[in-house]
Amino acid sequence: MQERKYQSPGFLARSNDDPAKVFGVAISVALTCSLLVSGATAYLRPVQEANLAAEREARMAAMVDAVPGLRDIIAESGADGLETRMVDLSTGQFVPGAETAGFDYDAAASSEDIATTIPGDRDLARLRTRPSQIPVNIVEKDGELLLVVLPMRGRGYQSVISAVMALESDLTTVAALRILEQAETAGLGARIETPEWQASWVGKQVAGTDGTIMIDVVRGGASTSFEVDGISGATVTSQGVANMVRYWLGDHGFGPFIERLRAEGG
Amino acid sequence: MAMREIRSALITNNPVTQQILGICSALAVSTSVATALTMSMALTAVLCTSNVIISSIRHHIPPSIRLIVQITIIASLVIVTDQILQAYAFELSRQLSIFVGLIVTNCLVLGRAEAFASRNPVGPSAIDGLANALGYSLILLLVGTVREVLGQGTWFAMTVFPLASNGGWFEPIGLMTLAPSAYFVIGFLIWAIRSKRRDLVERTGYGLRREELSDD
């Protein structure tokens, strides 16, 4: 309808079999539609991003609530109870004075100067690159570590899963696992988001006494404290979560950081 | 005229139970009434606007590229609808996930554009779009109601049957939350409608004649 304005009056009078008219109509429909789509997307982007940010925050808050007594600890130790600090993954050291607010994982993982390429044989989570520095959350009381919250990413069946895992002060017991974002198959892989499945991680041990990563997702009948039951019908997604956890807790992920915390006595 | 159109699309010429269009989205989003309602509204918006736009430029769509012009317009409308849902109905858009995008492939929309809007004036096309969208919505809401009540014991998330796991008596039927149950429910609906209204039963169209069936 809109092309009427932009074309000379003679154009519409042409036969519909005229190649000029065919091309003209095709181009004006394509232009009008692309303007409509890009206009709507650009106009609505801020509202959508606010929604996503609110959702991330709500899930972070839900994770804090999931750990018994954590709210009280944070309330007791003041507003800074949940402290965010930047970690250099290769050294495991905190980066002093690094800006953590507004950290954008995707931008950091794709930028050439701050991303690290993950060697193919160690890329369990199938991410190819990761940021070299990542902010983690830490809960301390009187200088003693109570909880460390590690962000994680990993490829599932059809999407990149984003999650956080909270470890207790022994650095091997899972306090909570929360899936923050995923777009797996609705009804199957998407069930990694259910509270029931996330709760099945609580209390599991991620590493043996010698520090090797032992945690895994198994098919039916998890029997040891290192095993979590997979979701039936969603083997690839469940395994994706397991690989994500194993990668990020391993040497190429937060391994050096966890090692350092343990060496320094928490 | 408008009322007759709408009444006919609700039962006698219902797009889902009679024309058997738009089935795949009907089974995907009908696990609960709330998602079914949102999907119905999204489809109504898309179907009405696409019918109006396509009808208003129908004299200038070259036959050689008509399908691609129609699908481009429909796809653009669907993307805009999806963006609006993501901005203003975030929770629901999460539940509908990719299925809003799949309105593009809903044969109902392209079917009405091709069969009606590309040949008829704007007014009747708008009514045709609305009537068919309402027919689709009616079935979607019915299926959604059956599946949510039997599968979860709730309707619009309000308790209808207290669940056994919460101290009630109702044991939810897990099958109802899975996709195949939508086919069962739609199948029962079609059977119910056609046994009540015998004139709606289709005649066998292209069956072989008796002599063509013999092997030797």
Coordinates of C-alpha atoms in Angstrom, one line a residue:
Chain A
M1 CA 0.0 0.0 0.0
Q2 CA 2.8 2.4 0.9
E3 CA 4.7 2.1 -2.3
R4 CA 2.0 4.2 -4.0
K5 CA 3.6 7.3 -2.5
Y6 CA 7.1 6.6 -3.8
Q7 CA 6.4 5.5 -7.3
S8 CA 5.4 7.5 -10.3
P9 CA 1.7 7.3 -11.2
G10 CA 2.5 5.4 -14.4
F11 CA 4.1 2.5 -12.5
L12 CA 1.0 1.1 -10.9
A13 CA -0.8 1.2 -14.2
R14 CA 1.6 -1.2 -15.8
S15 CA 0.7 -4.8 -16.3
N16 CA 1.5 -7.2 -13.4
D17 CA 3.5 -9.3 -15.9
D18 CA 5.8 -6.4 -16.8
P19 CA 9.3 -7.3 -15.4
A20 CA 9.8 -3.6 -14.3
K21 CA 6.7 -3.8 -12.2
V22 CA 7.6 -7.2 -10.8
F23 CA 11.0 -5.9 -9.6
G24 CA 9.5 -2.6 -8.5
V25 CA 6.9 -4.3 -6.3
A26 CA 9.4 -6.8 -4.9
I27 CA 11.8 -4.0 -4.0
S28 CA 9.2 -1.8 -2.4
V29 CA 7.7 -4.6 -0.4
A30 CA 11.1 -5.7 0.8
L31 CA 12.0 -2.1 1.7
T32 CA 8.8 -1.3 3.5
C33 CA 9.0 -4.6 5.5
S34 CA 12.6 -4.2 6.5
L35 CA 11.9 -0.6 7.6
L36 CA 9.0 -1.9 9.7
V37 CA 11.0 -4.7 11.3
S38 CA 14.1 -2.8 12.0
G39 CA 12.1 0.2 13.3
A40 CA 10.2 -2.0 15.7
T41 CA 13.3 -3.8 16.9
A42 CA 15.3 -0.7 17.5
Y43 CA 12.4 1.0 19.2
L44 CA 11.6 -1.9 21.5
R45 CA 15.2 -2.9 22.3
P46 CA 15.6 -0.8 25.5
V47 CA 12.4 -2.3 27.0
Q48 CA 13.4 -5.8 26.2
E49 CA 16.9 -5.4 27.7
A50 CA 15.4 -4.0 30.8
N51 CA 13.2 -7.1 31.0
L52 CA 16.2 -9.4 30.6
A53 CA 18.3 -7.5 33.2
A54 CA 15.3 -7.7 35.6
E55 CA 15.1 -11.5 35.0
R56 CA 18.8 -12.0 35.6
E57 CA 18.6 -10.0 38.8
A58 CA 15.6 -12.0 40.0
R59 CA 17.4 -15.3 39.4
M60 CA 20.5 -14.1 41.2
A61 CA 18.2 -13.1 44.1
A62 CA 16.5 -16.6 43.9
M63 CA 19.9 -18.2 44.1
V64 CA 20.8 -16.2 47.2
D65 CA 17.4 -17.3 48.7
A66 CA 18.1 -21.0 47.8
V67 CA 21.1 -21.2 50.1
P68 CA 19.7 -21.6 53.6
G69 CA 20.6 -18.7 55.9
L70 CA 22.5 -16.8 53.2
R71 CA 20.1 -13.9 53.4
D72 CA 20.7 -13.6 57.1
I73 CA 24.5 -13.7 56.6
I74 CA 24.3 -11.0 54.0
A75 CA 22.0 -8.9 56.1
E76 CA 24.3 -9.3 59.2
S77 CA 27.5 -8.5 57.4
G78 CA 26.0 -5.4 55.8
A79 CA 25.0 -4.4 52.3
D80 CA 28.4 -5.4 50.9
G81 CA 27.8 -9.0 52.0
L82 CA 27.7 -10.2 48.4
E83 CA 30.9 -8.8 47.1
T84 CA 31.8 -8.8 43.4
R85 CA 35.4 -9.1 42.4
M86 CA 37.2 -9.6 39.1
V87 CA 39.3 -12.8 38.8
D88 CA 42.1 -13.4 36.3
L89 CA 41.4 -16.9 35.3
S90 CA 44.9 -17.9 34.3
T91 CA 46.6 -16.8 37.6
G92 CA 43.6 -17.2 39.9
Q93 CA 44.3 -13.8 41.4
F94 CA 41.9 -11.0 42.0
V95 CA 42.4 -8.1 39.7
P96 CA 42.7 -5.0 42.0
G97 CA 40.5 -2.1 41.1
A98 CA 38.9 -3.7 38.1
E99 CA 35.5 -2.5 37.1
T100 CA 32.9 -5.2 37.5
A101 CA 29.6 -3.3 37.1
G102 CA 28.2 -3.7 33.6
F103 CA 30.5 -6.6 32.8
D104 CA 29.4 -8.0 29.4
Y105 CA 30.3 -11.6 29.1
D106 CA 29.6 -11.9 25.4
A107 CA 31.5 -8.7 24.5
A108 CA 34.5 -9.9 26.6
A109 CA 34.5 -13.3 25.1
S110 CA 34.5 -12.1 21.6
S111 CA 36.8 -9.1 21.9
E112 CA 40.3 -9.8 20.6
D113 CA 42.3 -8.2 23.3
I114 CA 40.5 -9.6 26.4
A115 CA 39.3 -13.0 25.2
T116 CA 41.3 -16.2 25.5
T117 CA 41.0 -19.0 23.0
I118 CA 40.2 -22.3 24.5
P119 CA 42.3 -25.1 23.1
G120 CA 40.1 -27.6 21.2
D121 CA 40.9 -30.6 23.3
R122 CA 40.0 -28.8 26.5
D123 CA 36.9 -27.1 25.3
L124 CA 34.4 -29.2 27.1
A125 CA 31.8 -26.5 27.1
R126 CA 32.3 -25.9 23.4
L127 CA 32.7 -22.2 23.7
R128 CA 35.8 -21.6 21.6
T129 CA 36.7 -18.5 23.5
R130 CA 36.2 -17.1 27.0
P131 CA 37.0 -13.8 28.7
S132 CA 40.4 -13.8 30.4
Q133 CA 38.9 -12.1 33.4
I134 CA 35.5 -12.7 34.9
P135 CA 33.7 -11.2 38.0
V136 CA 32.7 -13.7 40.7
N137 CA 30.6 -13.1 43.8
I138 CA 32.0 -13.8 47.2
V139 CA 30.3 -13.9 50.6
E140 CA 32.6 -13.3 53.6
K141 CA 32.0 -12.9 57.3
D142 CA 34.8 -11.6 59.5
G143 CA 37.3 -12.2 56.8
E144 CA 36.3 -15.8 56.5
L145 CA 35.0 -17.1 53.2
L146 CA 31.4 -18.5 53.4
L147 CA 30.4 -18.9 49.8
V148 CA 31.8 -18.3 46.3
V149 CA 29.4 -17.8 43.4
L150 CA 30.9 -18.7 40.0
P151 CA 29.3 -17.7 36.7
M152 CA 29.4 -20.4 33.9
R153 CA 28.5 -20.8 30.2
G154 CA 28.3 -23.8 28.1
R155 CA 26.7 -25.1 25.0
G156 CA 23.7 -27.4 25.4
Y157 CA 21.7 -29.0 22.6
Q158 CA 20.7 -25.9 20.8
S159 CA 21.6 -22.9 22.8
V160 CA 24.3 -21.5 25.1
I161 CA 23.3 -22.1 28.7
S162 CA 24.3 -19.5 31.3
A163 CA 24.4 -20.4 34.9
V164 CA 25.9 -19.7 38.3
M165 CA 27.2 -22.2 40.8
A166 CA 27.6 -21.4 44.4
L167 CA 30.3 -23.4 46.4
E168 CA 30.4 -23.6 50.1
S169 CA 33.5 -22.6 52.1
D170 CA 35.1 -26.1 51.6
L171 CA 35.1 -25.2 47.8
T172 CA 33.8 -28.7 46.9
T173 CA 30.2 -28.8 48.2
V174 CA 27.6 -27.3 45.8
A175 CA 25.5 -24.8 47.7
A176 CA 23.3 -24.1 44.7
L177 CA 23.2 -24.2 40.9
R178 CA 21.0 -21.8 39.0
I179 CA 20.4 -21.7 35.3
L180 CA 20.1 -18.1 34.3
E181 CA 19.5 -18.3 30.6
Q182 CA 18.8 -21.1 28.2
A183 CA 16.8 -21.8 25.0
E184 CA 16.7 -25.5 25.0
T185 CA 13.8 -27.6 23.7
A186 CA 10.6 -26.6 25.6
G187 CA 9.4 -29.5 27.7
L188 CA 12.7 -31.5 27.4
G189 CA 16.0 -29.7 27.7
A190 CA 14.3 -26.6 29.1
R191 CA 13.6 -28.6 32.2
I192 CA 17.1 -27.9 33.5
E193 CA 15.4 -24.7 34.6
T194 CA 13.0 -26.5 37.0
P195 CA 13.6 -25.9 40.7
E196 CA 13.5 -29.7 41.2
W197 CA 16.4 -30.4 38.9
Q198 CA 18.5 -27.5 40.2
A199 CA 17.8 -28.6 43.7
S200 CA 19.2 -32.1 42.9
W201 CA 22.7 -30.4 42.6
V202 CA 22.6 -29.1 46.2
G203 CA 25.0 -30.9 48.5
K204 CA 26.9 -32.7 45.7
Q205 CA 30.7 -32.8 45.8
V206 CA 32.4 -31.3 42.8
A207 CA 35.9 -32.7 43.4
G208 CA 37.6 -35.6 45.1
T209 CA 40.0 -35.1 48.0
D210 CA 43.0 -34.8 45.5
G211 CA 41.2 -32.0 43.7
T212 CA 40.2 -33.8 40.5
I213 CA 36.8 -32.8 39.2
M214 CA 34.5 -35.7 39.8
I215 CA 31.0 -34.2 39.4
D216 CA 29.0 -35.6 36.5
V217 CA 25.5 -36.0 35.3
V218 CA 24.5 -39.7 34.9
R219 CA 21.5 -41.5 33.3
G220 CA 19.2 -42.6 36.0
G221 CA 20.2 -43.7 39.4
A222 CA 22.8 -41.3 40.7
S223 CA 24.5 -43.3 43.4
T224 CA 27.5 -41.3 44.7
S225 CA 27.8 -37.7 46.0
F226 CA 29.5 -36.8 42.7
E227 CA 26.6 -37.8 40.5
V228 CA 23.5 -35.9 39.5
D229 CA 20.6 -37.6 37.7
G230 CA 20.2 -36.5 34.1
I231 CA 16.8 -35.4 32.7
S232 CA 15.2 -38.2 30.7
G233 CA 14.7 -37.3 27.1
A234 CA 17.3 -34.5 27.4
T235 CA 20.6 -36.3 27.5
V236 CA 22.5 -33.8 25.4
T237 CA 21.3 -30.8 27.4
S238 CA 22.0 -32.6 30.7
Q239 CA 25.5 -33.6 29.5
G240 CA 25.9 -30.0 28.3
V241 CA 25.4 -28.8 31.8
A242 CA 27.8 -31.4 33.2
N243 CA 30.4 -30.4 30.7
M244 CA 29.9 -26.8 31.5
V245 CA 30.4 -27.4 35.2
R246 CA 33.4 -29.6 34.6
Y247 CA 35.0 -27.1 32.2
W248 CA 34.6 -24.1 34.5
L249 CA 35.7 -25.9 37.6
G250 CA 38.7 -27.3 35.8
D251 CA 42.2 -26.0 35.1
H252 CA 41.2 -23.8 32.2
G253 CA 38.3 -22.3 34.1
F254 CA 38.2 -21.4 37.8
G255 CA 40.6 -24.2 38.8
P256 CA 43.6 -21.9 39.6
F257 CA 41.3 -19.5 41.5
I258 CA 39.8 -22.3 43.6
E259 CA 43.2 -23.7 44.2
R260 CA 44.5 -20.3 45.4
L261 CA 41.5 -19.8 47.7
R262 CA 42.0 -23.3 49.2
A263 CA 45.8 -22.7 49.6
E264 CA 45.1 -19.4 51.4
G265 CA 42.7 -21.1 53.7
G266 CA 39.6 -19.6 52.3
Chain B
M1 CA -22.7 -10.7 6.5
A2 CA -20.0 -10.3 9.2
M3 CA -21.9 -12.3 11.8
R4 CA -22.6 -15.1 9.4
E5 CA -18.9 -15.3 8.4
I6 CA -17.8 -15.5 12.0
R7 CA -20.5 -18.0 12.9
S8 CA -19.5 -20.2 10.0
A9 CA -15.8 -20.0 10.8
L10 CA -16.5 -21.0 14.5
I11 CA -18.1 -24.4 13.7
T12 CA -19.1 -25.3 10.1
N13 CA -15.9 -24.0 8.5
N14 CA -13.6 -23.9 11.5
P15 CA -10.0 -23.6 10.3
V16 CA -8.7 -26.2 12.7
T17 CA -11.4 -28.8 12.9
Q18 CA -12.8 -28.5 9.4
Q19 CA -10.0 -27.1 7.2
I20 CA -7.3 -28.8 9.5
L21 CA -5.0 -25.8 9.3
G22 CA -2.6 -24.5 11.9
I23 CA -2.4 -27.8 13.8
C24 CA 1.3 -27.7 14.7
S25 CA 1.0 -24.5 16.7
A26 CA -2.3 -25.7 18.2
L27 CA -0.5 -28.6 19.9
A28 CA 2.6 -26.7 20.9
V29 CA 1.0 -23.8 22.8
S30 CA -2.1 -25.4 24.3
T31 CA -0.6 -26.9 27.4
S32 CA -2.2 -24.1 29.4
V33 CA -5.0 -21.6 28.8
A34 CA -2.8 -18.6 29.3
T35 CA -0.3 -19.4 26.6
A36 CA -3.2 -20.5 24.3
L37 CA -4.9 -17.1 24.8
T38 CA -1.7 -15.1 24.1
M39 CA -1.0 -17.2 21.0
S40 CA -4.6 -16.6 19.9
M41 CA -4.3 -12.9 20.3
A42 CA -1.0 -12.8 18.5
L43 CA -2.4 -14.9 15.6
T44 CA -5.6 -12.7 15.5
A45 CA -3.5 -9.6 15.1
V46 CA -1.2 -11.1 12.5
L47 CA -4.0 -12.7 10.5
C48 CA -6.2 -9.6 10.4
T49 CA -3.4 -7.2 9.5
S50 CA -1.9 -9.5 6.9
N51 CA -5.3 -10.0 5.3
V52 CA -6.0 -6.3 5.2
I53 CA -2.5 -5.4 3.8
I54 CA -2.5 -8.1 1.2
S55 CA -6.0 -7.4 0.1
S56 CA -5.3 -3.7 -0.3
I57 CA -2.4 -4.3 -2.6
R58 CA -3.9 -7.3 -4.3
H59 CA -4.2 -5.6 -7.8
H60 CA -0.4 -4.9 -7.8
I61 CA 1.0 -8.2 -6.6
P62 CA 2.5 -9.8 -9.7
P63 CA 1.3 -13.5 -9.9
S64 CA 4.8 -14.7 -10.5
I65 CA 6.0 -13.5 -7.1
R66 CA 2.7 -13.4 -5.1
L67 CA 3.6 -16.1 -2.6
I68 CA 6.9 -14.6 -1.7
V69 CA 5.4 -11.1 -1.4
Q70 CA 2.7 -12.6 0.9
I71 CA 5.1 -14.5 3.1
T72 CA 7.4 -11.4 3.4
I73 CA 4.5 -9.3 4.7
I74 CA 3.4 -12.1 7.0
A75 CA 6.9 -12.7 8.3
S76 CA 7.5 -9.0 9.0
L77 CA 4.2 -8.7 10.9
V78 CA 5.1 -11.8 13.0
I79 CA 8.5 -10.4 13.9
V80 CA 7.0 -7.2 15.0
T81 CA 4.4 -9.0 17.1
D82 CA 7.1 -11.1 18.6
Q83 CA 9.2 -8.0 19.5
I84 CA 6.1 -6.4 21.1
L85 CA 5.4 -9.5 23.2
Q86 CA 9.1 -9.6 24.3
A87 CA 8.9 -6.0 25.4
Y88 CA 5.5 -5.9 27.0
A89 CA 4.5 -9.5 27.9
F90 CA 8.0 -10.9 28.7
E91 CA 6.9 -13.9 30.9
L92 CA 4.4 -15.1 28.3
S93 CA 6.8 -14.6 25.4
R94 CA 9.3 -16.8 27.3
Q95 CA 6.7 -19.6 27.5
L96 CA 5.7 -19.2 23.9
S97 CA 9.4 -19.1 23.0
I98 CA 9.8 -20.0 19.3
F99 CA 6.1 -20.6 18.6
V100 CA 5.3 -17.0 18.0
G101 CA 7.9 -16.9 15.3
L102 CA 6.3 -20.1 13.9
I103 CA 3.1 -18.2 13.1
V104 CA 4.9 -17.5 9.8
T105 CA 4.7 -21.2 9.0
N106 CA 1.1 -21.4 10.3
C107 CA -0.7 -22.5 7.1
L108 CA -3.8 -20.7 8.3
V109 CA -2.3 -17.2 7.7
L110 CA -0.8 -17.9 4.3
G111 CA -3.9 -20.0 3.4
R112 CA -6.3 -17.1 4.1
A113 CA -4.0 -14.6 2.3
E114 CA -3.8 -16.8 -0.8
A115 CA -7.4 -18.1 -0.8
F116 CA -9.3 -15.0 0.2
A117 CA -7.4 -11.8 0.7
S118 CA -5.6 -11.8 -2.6
R119 CA -9.0 -11.9 -4.4
N120 CA -11.4 -9.9 -2.3
P121 CA -11.8 -6.3 -1.2
V122 CA -10.4 -5.0 2.1
G123 CA -13.6 -5.1 4.2
P124 CA -14.5 -8.7 3.6
S125 CA -10.8 -9.7 3.9
A126 CA -10.6 -8.1 7.4
I127 CA -13.8 -10.0 8.4
D128 CA -12.5 -13.2 6.9
G129 CA -9.2 -12.8 8.9
L130 CA -11.1 -12.1 12.1
A131 CA -13.5 -14.9 11.6
N132 CA -10.8 -17.5 11.0
A133 CA -8.7 -16.2 13.8
L134 CA -11.6 -16.5 16.2
G135 CA -12.3 -20.0 15.0
Y136 CA -8.7 -20.9 15.6
S137 CA -8.8 -19.2 19.0
L138 CA -11.9 -21.1 20.0
I139 CA -10.3 -24.5 19.4
L140 CA -7.0 -23.4 20.9
L141 CA -8.8 -22.3 24.1
L142 CA -10.9 -25.4 24.3
V143 CA -7.9 -27.7 23.9
G144 CA -5.9 -25.5 26.3
T145 CA -8.7 -25.8 28.9
V146 CA -8.9 -29.6 28.6
R147 CA -5.2 -30.0 28.8
E148 CA -4.6 -27.7 31.7
V149 CA -7.5 -29.0 33.7
L150 CA -6.7 -32.6 33.2
G151 CA -2.9 -32.2 33.1
Q152 CA -2.4 -29.8 36.0
G153 CA -5.8 -29.5 37.8
T154 CA -5.9 -25.8 37.1
W155 CA -7.6 -23.3 34.8
F156 CA -5.8 -20.0 34.1
A157 CA -3.6 -21.2 37.0
M158 CA -6.6 -21.3 39.4
T159 CA -7.2 -24.6 41.1
V160 CA -10.1 -26.5 39.7
F161 CA -9.2 -30.0 41.1
P162 CA -7.0 -30.0 44.2
L163 CA -4.0 -32.1 43.5
A164 CA -3.2 -35.3 45.4
S165 CA 0.3 -34.0 46.0
N166 CA -1.2 -31.0 47.8
G167 CA -3.6 -33.1 49.9
G168 CA -6.4 -33.1 47.4
W169 CA -7.8 -36.0 45.5
F170 CA -6.9 -35.3 41.9
E171 CA -4.1 -37.3 40.2
P172 CA -3.0 -35.2 37.2
I173 CA -2.8 -37.0 33.8
G174 CA 0.8 -36.4 32.8
L175 CA 0.1 -37.3 29.1
M176 CA -2.0 -34.2 28.9
T177 CA 1.0 -31.9 29.3
L178 CA 2.7 -33.7 26.4
A179 CA 2.2 -32.7 22.7
P180 CA 0.5 -35.8 21.5
S181 CA -2.5 -35.2 23.8
A182 CA -3.4 -32.1 21.7
Y183 CA -3.9 -34.4 18.8
F184 CA -6.2 -36.7 20.8
V185 CA -8.2 -33.7 22.0
I186 CA -8.5 -32.2 18.6
G187 CA -9.4 -35.6 17.2
F188 CA -12.2 -36.0 19.7
L189 CA -13.4 -32.5 18.9
I190 CA -13.5 -33.3 15.2
W191 CA -15.3 -36.6 15.9
A192 CA -17.8 -34.9 18.2
I193 CA -18.6 -32.1 15.7
R194 CA -18.9 -34.4 12.7
S195 CA -21.1 -36.9 14.5
K196 CA -23.5 -34.1 15.5
R197 CA -23.3 -32.4 12.1
R198 CA -23.3 -35.2 9.5
D199 CA -23.2 -32.7 6.6
L200 CA -19.6 -31.7 7.6
V201 CA -18.2 -35.2 7.0
E202 CA -16.0 -35.0 3.9
R203 CA -16.8 -37.3 1.0
T204 CA -13.9 -39.4 -0.2
G205 CA -12.4 -37.3 -2.9
Y206 CA -10.1 -39.4 -5.0
G207 CA -10.7 -43.0 -4.0
L208 CA -9.9 -45.6 -6.6
R209 CA -12.9 -47.2 -8.4
R210 CA -13.6 -50.8 -7.7
E211 CA -12.2 -52.1 -11.0
E212 CA -9.0 -50.1 -10.5
L213 CA -8.4 -51.9 -7.2
S214 CA -8.2 -55.4 -8.5
D215 CA -4.7 -56.7 -8.9
D216 CA -5.1 -59.0 -11.8

